[in-house]
PDB file of C-alpha atoms in Angstrom:
ATOM      1  CA  MET A   1     -24.640  -4.580   0.049  1.00 46.00           C
ATOM      2  CA  THR A   2     -27.499  -3.279  -2.101  1.00 47.00           C
ATOM      3  CA  ARG A   3     -30.297  -2.970   0.784  1.00 46.00           C
ATOM      4  CA  THR A   4     -27.628  -0.888   3.099  1.00 45.00           C
ATOM      5  CA  ILE A   5     -27.413   1.679  -0.249  1.00 48.00           C
ATOM      6  CA  SER A   6     -31.312   1.099  -0.569  1.00 52.00           C
ATOM      7  CA  LEU A   7     -31.654   2.454   3.543  1.00 49.00           C
ATOM      8  CA  MET A   8     -28.932   4.973   2.757  1.00 52.00           C
ATOM      9  CA  ALA A   9     -31.018   6.065  -0.225  1.00 55.00           C
ATOM     10  CA  LEU A  10     -34.183   6.076   2.052  1.00 49.00           C
ATOM     11  CA  LEU A  11     -31.933   7.759   4.667  1.00 47.00           C
ATOM     12  CA  ALA A  12     -31.220  10.778   2.069  1.00 50.00           C
ATOM     13  CA  THR A  13     -34.710  11.251   1.048  1.00 45.00           C
ATOM     14  CA  THR A  14     -36.993  10.964   4.431  1.00 44.00           C
ATOM     15  CA  PRO A  15     -37.582  14.789   4.728  1.00 40.00           C
ATOM     16  CA  ALA A  16     -37.946  14.809   8.701  1.00 41.00           C
ATOM     17  CA  LEU A  17     -34.427  13.060   8.724  1.00 41.00           C
ATOM     18  CA  ALA A  18     -32.290  14.416   5.459  1.00 41.00           C
ATOM     19  CA  GLU A  19     -31.551  18.039   4.691  1.00 41.00           C
ATOM     20  CA  GLU A  20     -30.301  19.497   1.442  1.00 39.00           C
ATOM     21  CA  ASN A  21     -26.586  19.739   2.194  1.00 40.00           C
ATOM     22  CA  ARG A  22     -24.633  18.399  -0.562  1.00 42.00           C
ATOM     23  CA  GLN A  23     -25.106  22.024  -2.400  1.00 44.00           C
ATOM     24  CA  LEU A  24     -23.276  23.156   0.639  1.00 42.00           C
ATOM     25  CA  ASP A  25     -26.384  25.320   2.622  1.00 48.00           C
ATOM     26  CA  PRO A  26     -25.045  27.398   5.100  1.00 50.00           C
ATOM     27  CA  HIS A  27     -24.453  25.225   8.528  1.00 57.00           C
ATOM     28  CA  GLU A  28     -23.962  26.208  11.712  1.00 72.00           C
ATOM     29  CA  HIS A  29     -20.248  25.545  13.014  1.00 83.00           C
ATOM     30  CA  GLY A  30     -20.086  23.029  15.535  1.00 89.00           C
ATOM     31  CA  VAL A  31     -22.355  20.866  14.351  1.00 95.00           C
ATOM     32  CA  GLY A  32     -21.560  18.483  11.881  1.00 97.00           C
ATOM     33  CA  ILE A  33     -24.160  15.579  10.331  1.00 97.00           C
ATOM     34  CA  LEU A  34     -23.904  11.668  10.077  1.00 98.00           C
ATOM     35  CA  ASN A  35     -25.943   9.621   8.625  1.00 98.00           C
ATOM     36  CA  ILE A  36     -25.866   5.895   8.950  1.00 97.00           C
ATOM     37  CA  ALA A  37     -27.708   2.572   7.552  1.00 96.00           C
ATOM     38  CA  ILE A  38     -27.294  -0.529   9.388  1.00 94.00           C
ATOM     39  CA  ASP A  39     -28.601  -3.747   7.364  1.00 93.00           C
ATOM     40  CA  GLY A  40     -27.538  -6.865   9.154  1.00 93.00           C
ATOM     41  CA  THR A  41     -23.459  -7.035   9.031  1.00 96.00           C
ATOM     42  CA  ALA A  42     -23.794  -4.124   6.617  1.00 96.00           C
ATOM     43  CA  VAL A  43     -22.892  -0.255   7.877  1.00 97.00           C
ATOM     44  CA  ALA A  44     -22.457   2.361   5.709  1.00 97.00           C
ATOM     45  CA  MET A  45     -22.160   6.359   6.866  1.00 98.00           C
ATOM     46  CA  GLU A  46     -22.261   9.450   5.303  1.00 98.00           C
ATOM     47  CA  PHE A  47     -20.462  12.090   7.804  1.00 98.00           C
ATOM     48  CA  GLN A  48     -20.090  15.975   6.827  1.00 97.00           C
ATOM     49  CA  ALA A  49     -18.893  19.274   8.721  1.00 96.00           C
ATOM     50  CA  PRO A  50     -17.905  22.625   8.515  1.00 95.00           C
ATOM     51  CA  GLY A  51     -14.368  23.322   7.461  1.00 94.00           C
ATOM     52  CA  ALA A  52     -14.003  25.268  10.424  1.00 94.00           C
ATOM     53  CA  ASP A  53     -14.925  22.782  12.859  1.00 95.00           C
ATOM     54  CA  ILE A  54     -12.032  20.447  11.278  1.00 96.00           C
ATOM     55  CA  VAL A  55      -9.235  22.338   9.834  1.00 96.00           C
ATOM     56  CA  GLY A  56     -10.032  25.544  12.178  1.00 93.00           C
ATOM     57  CA  PHE A  57     -10.892  28.721   8.950  1.00 91.00           C
ATOM     58  CA  GLU A  58     -13.460  28.015   5.889  1.00 86.00           C
ATOM     59  CA  TYR A  59     -11.773  30.299   2.857  1.00 85.00           C
ATOM     60  CA  ALA A  60      -9.744  28.115   0.314  1.00 85.00           C
ATOM     61  CA  ALA A  61      -6.364  26.941   1.511  1.00 88.00           C
ATOM     62  CA  GLU A  62      -3.660  29.716   0.704  1.00 87.00           C
ATOM     63  CA  SER A  63      -0.571  28.575   2.232  1.00 93.00           C
ATOM     64  CA  GLU A  64       1.936  25.573   2.689  1.00 96.00           C
ATOM     65  CA  ALA A  65       0.187  25.183   6.501  1.00 95.00           C
ATOM     66  CA  ASP A  66      -3.349  25.569   5.675  1.00 94.00           C
ATOM     67  CA  HIS A  67      -2.944  22.592   3.256  1.00 95.00           C
ATOM     68  CA  ALA A  68      -0.775  20.807   4.895  1.00 97.00           C
ATOM     69  CA  LYS A  69      -3.745  21.091   7.673  1.00 96.00           C
ATOM     70  CA  ILE A  70      -6.064  19.740   4.634  1.00 96.00           C
ATOM     71  CA  ASP A  71      -4.219  16.934   3.942  1.00 97.00           C
ATOM     72  CA  ALA A  72      -4.259  16.073   7.678  1.00 97.00           C
ATOM     73  CA  ALA A  73      -7.877  16.175   8.225  1.00 97.00           C
ATOM     74  CA  VAL A  74      -8.351  14.381   5.405  1.00 97.00           C
ATOM     75  CA  ALA A  75      -6.439  11.534   6.704  1.00 97.00           C
ATOM     76  CA  THR A  76      -7.669  11.576   9.864  1.00 98.00           C
ATOM     77  CA  LEU A  77     -11.087  11.198   8.389  1.00 98.00           C
ATOM     78  CA  MET A  78     -10.050   8.335   6.117  1.00 97.00           C
ATOM     79  CA  ASP A  79      -9.635   5.963   9.567  1.00 96.00           C
ATOM     80  CA  PRO A  80     -13.596   6.154  10.848  1.00 97.00           C
ATOM     81  CA  LEU A  81     -13.334   3.502  13.719  1.00 96.00           C
ATOM     82  CA  ASN A  82     -10.805   6.427  15.464  1.00 96.00           C
ATOM     83  CA  LEU A  83     -13.836   9.049  15.264  1.00 97.00           C
ATOM     84  CA  PHE A  84     -16.576   6.204  15.473  1.00 98.00           C
ATOM     85  CA  ALA A  85     -16.072   3.706  17.788  1.00 97.00           C
ATOM     86  CA  LEU A  86     -18.253   0.868  17.203  1.00 97.00           C
ATOM     87  CA  PRO A  87     -17.949  -2.113  20.110  1.00 97.00           C
ATOM     88  CA  ASP A  88     -14.999  -4.729  19.891  1.00 97.00           C
ATOM     89  CA  ALA A  89     -17.834  -7.173  20.600  1.00 97.00           C
ATOM     90  CA  ALA A  90     -18.930  -6.281  16.823  1.00 97.00           C
ATOM     91  CA  GLU A  91     -15.869  -6.909  15.217  1.00 98.00           C
ATOM     92  CA  CYS A  92     -16.334  -4.641  12.640  1.00 97.00           C
ATOM     93  CA  THR A  93     -13.835  -3.459   9.838  1.00 97.00           C
ATOM     94  CA  VAL A  94     -13.723  -1.157   7.484  1.00 98.00           C
ATOM     95  CA  THR A  95     -14.123  -2.361   3.943  1.00 98.00           C
ATOM     96  CA  GLN A  96     -14.730   1.701   2.576  1.00 97.00           C
ATOM     97  CA  ALA A  97     -13.581   4.933   3.040  1.00 97.00           C
ATOM     98  CA  SER A  98     -13.458   8.401   1.001  1.00 97.00           C
ATOM     99  CA  ALA A  99     -13.166  12.092   2.213  1.00 97.00           C
ATOM    100  CA  GLU A 100     -12.685  15.294   0.800  1.00 96.00           C
ATOM    101  CA  LEU A 101     -12.920  18.503   1.002  1.00 94.00           C
ATOM    102  CA  GLU A 102     -15.734  20.218  -0.817  1.00 90.00           C
ATOM    103  CA  SER A 103     -16.047  24.090  -1.367  1.00 80.00           C
ATOM    104  CA  GLU A 104     -18.232  26.875  -2.920  1.00 62.00           C
ATOM    105  CA  GLU A 105     -17.302  30.181  -3.980  1.00 55.00           C
ATOM    106  CA  HIS A 106     -19.868  32.608  -4.634  1.00 44.00           C
ATOM    107  CA  GLU A 107     -19.668  35.140  -7.250  1.00 39.00           C
ATOM    108  CA  GLU A 108     -17.356  38.628  -6.717  1.00 41.00           C
ATOM    109  CA  HIS A 109     -19.557  41.218  -6.827  1.00 38.00           C
ATOM    110  CA  THR A 110     -22.014  39.818  -3.906  1.00 41.00           C
ATOM    111  CA  GLY A 111     -19.208  39.985  -1.411  1.00 44.00           C
ATOM    112  CA  GLU A 112     -19.860  37.112   0.104  1.00 47.00           C
ATOM    113  CA  THR A 113     -16.767  34.328   0.619  1.00 55.00           C
ATOM    114  CA  GLY A 114     -17.493  31.108   0.594  1.00 62.00           C
ATOM    115  CA  HIS A 115     -17.416  28.667   2.713  1.00 76.00           C
ATOM    116  CA  THR A 116     -16.136  24.728   2.536  1.00 89.00           C
ATOM    117  CA  GLU A 117     -17.307  21.517   4.113  1.00 93.00           C
ATOM    118  CA  PHE A 118     -15.545  18.207   4.590  1.00 96.00           C
ATOM    119  CA  HIS A 119     -17.217  14.816   3.439  1.00 97.00           C
ATOM    120  CA  ALA A 120     -16.602  11.515   3.621  1.00 98.00           C
ATOM    121  CA  GLU A 121     -18.418   8.249   3.179  1.00 98.00           C
ATOM    122  CA  PHE A 122     -17.675   4.651   4.966  1.00 98.00           C
ATOM    123  CA  THR A 123     -18.678   0.983   5.061  1.00 98.00           C
ATOM    124  CA  PHE A 124     -18.231  -1.889   7.484  1.00 98.00           C
ATOM    125  CA  THR A 125     -18.416  -4.772   7.385  1.00 98.00           C
ATOM    126  CA  CYS A 126     -19.542  -6.230  11.479  1.00 97.00           C
ATOM    127  CA  VAL A 127     -19.403  -9.687  11.783  1.00 97.00           C
ATOM    128  CA  ASN A 128     -21.599  -9.732  14.976  1.00 95.00           C
ATOM    129  CA  SER A 129     -23.605  -6.679  14.358  1.00 90.00           C
ATOM    130  CA  ALA A 130     -26.030  -7.455  16.928  1.00 90.00           C
ATOM    131  CA  SER A 131     -23.517  -6.326  19.555  1.00 95.00           C
ATOM    132  CA  LEU A 132     -23.812  -2.680  17.737  1.00 95.00           C
ATOM    133  CA  SER A 133     -25.030  -1.692  21.160  1.00 95.00           C
ATOM    134  CA  GLU A 134     -23.572   2.101  21.065  1.00 96.00           C
ATOM    135  CA  ILE A 135     -21.314   4.278  19.194  1.00 97.00           C
ATOM    136  CA  ALA A 136     -18.542   6.239  21.062  1.00 98.00           C
ATOM    137  CA  PHE A 137     -17.142   9.187  19.196  1.00 98.00           C
ATOM    138  CA  PRO A 138     -13.145  10.548  20.068  1.00 98.00           C
ATOM    139  CA  TYR A 139     -14.488  12.562  16.656  1.00 98.00           C
ATOM    140  CA  PHE A 140     -14.761  15.522  19.504  1.00 97.00           C
ATOM    141  CA  ASP A 141     -11.344  14.663  21.023  1.00 97.00           C
ATOM    142  CA  THR A 142      -9.994  14.619  17.346  1.00 97.00           C
ATOM    143  CA  PHE A 143     -11.588  17.729  16.296  1.00 96.00           C
ATOM    144  CA  GLU A 144     -11.541  20.615  18.928  1.00 94.00           C
ATOM    145  CA  ASN A 145     -13.840  23.093  17.371  1.00 96.00           C
ATOM    146  CA  ALA A 146     -16.529  20.323  17.116  1.00 96.00           C
ATOM    147  CA  ARG A 147     -19.726  20.538  19.832  1.00 96.00           C
ATOM    148  CA  LYS A 148     -22.816  18.608  18.292  1.00 97.00           C
ATOM    149  CA  LEU A 149     -23.240  15.829  15.762  1.00 97.00           C
ATOM    150  CA  GLU A 150     -27.029  15.757  14.104  1.00 97.00           C
ATOM    151  CA  VAL A 151     -27.079  12.005  13.456  1.00 97.00           C
ATOM    152  CA  GLN A 152     -30.001   9.563  11.472  1.00 97.00           C
ATOM    153  CA  ILE A 153     -29.786   6.302  11.869  1.00 96.00           C
ATOM    154  CA  ALA A 154     -31.630   4.026   9.673  1.00 95.00           C
ATOM    155  CA  THR A 155     -32.270   0.503  10.333  1.00 91.00           C
ATOM    156  CA  THR A 156     -34.576  -2.330   9.162  1.00 88.00           C
ATOM    157  CA  THR A 157     -37.051  -1.280  12.291  1.00 86.00           C
ATOM    158  CA  GLY A 158     -36.795   2.288  10.302  1.00 91.00           C
ATOM    159  CA  ALA A 159     -35.412   5.853  10.940  1.00 95.00           C
ATOM    160  CA  HIS A 160     -34.242   7.880  14.187  1.00 95.00           C
ATOM    161  CA  ALA A 161     -32.699  11.214  14.446  1.00 96.00           C
ATOM    162  CA  PHE A 162     -30.113  11.764  17.942  1.00 96.00           C
ATOM    163  CA  GLU A 163     -28.211  14.923  18.691  1.00 97.00           C
ATOM    164  CA  VAL A 164     -24.729  13.638  20.279  1.00 98.00           C
ATOM    165  CA  GLU A 165     -22.646  16.646  21.909  1.00 97.00           C
ATOM    166  CA  ARG A 166     -18.779  17.060  23.443  1.00 96.00           C
ATOM    167  CA  ASP A 167     -19.965  16.769  26.571  1.00 97.00           C
ATOM    168  CA  ALA A 168     -22.172  13.451  26.257  1.00 97.00           C
ATOM    169  CA  PRO A 169     -20.089  10.852  23.662  1.00 97.00           C
ATOM    170  CA  LEU A 170     -21.910   8.343  23.442  1.00 97.00           C
ATOM    171  CA  LEU A 171     -24.920   7.458  21.196  1.00 97.00           C
ATOM    172  CA  ASP A 172     -26.852   4.063  23.045  1.00 95.00           C
ATOM    173  CA  LEU A 173     -27.866   2.163  20.599  1.00 93.00           C
ATOM    174  CA  ARG A 174     -29.778  -0.759  22.018  1.00 89.00           C
ATOM    175  CA  ASP A 175     -33.361   0.183  21.918  1.00 83.00           C
ATOM    176  CA  LEU A 176     -33.021   0.369  17.493  1.00 79.00           C
ATOM    177  CA  TYR A 177     -33.308  -3.586  17.004  1.00 68.00           C
TER     178      TYR A 177
END
């Protein structure tokens, strides 16, 4: 697992593949980020998406309905194999999942409103990682405002960047190994 974490660290420090988005920099609605590190049987994923993509709004939750949408979204994100489908032959199981809504409020005198992002991290163990030939994205069916994912993958062979769009929700990984 230490090696997978080091691959995630490599991914985060590779300027061509990573953004300084942990500070909730301006983002493009409809576009999420999925970072993946694969090393042997270990797979780690880090996911970020604008609040508007996941719950349909970015303002601070005010009503019970808003809070219910956020709670439902977090619960959905806690089940990553229903969002990012790995091949059954890979025999992957979730070993850790966390998800939260992060928000940033700007100072009132600027007249700007804050924005929110969902952030989730997952780790998997894949018994037959050689069968990780593709990733399907039911994520797009789950969240109707999601349009595209910028995917960065780090493996022992290097780092790779892809864009996965709603109308073509499948990523072929066969050339990465």
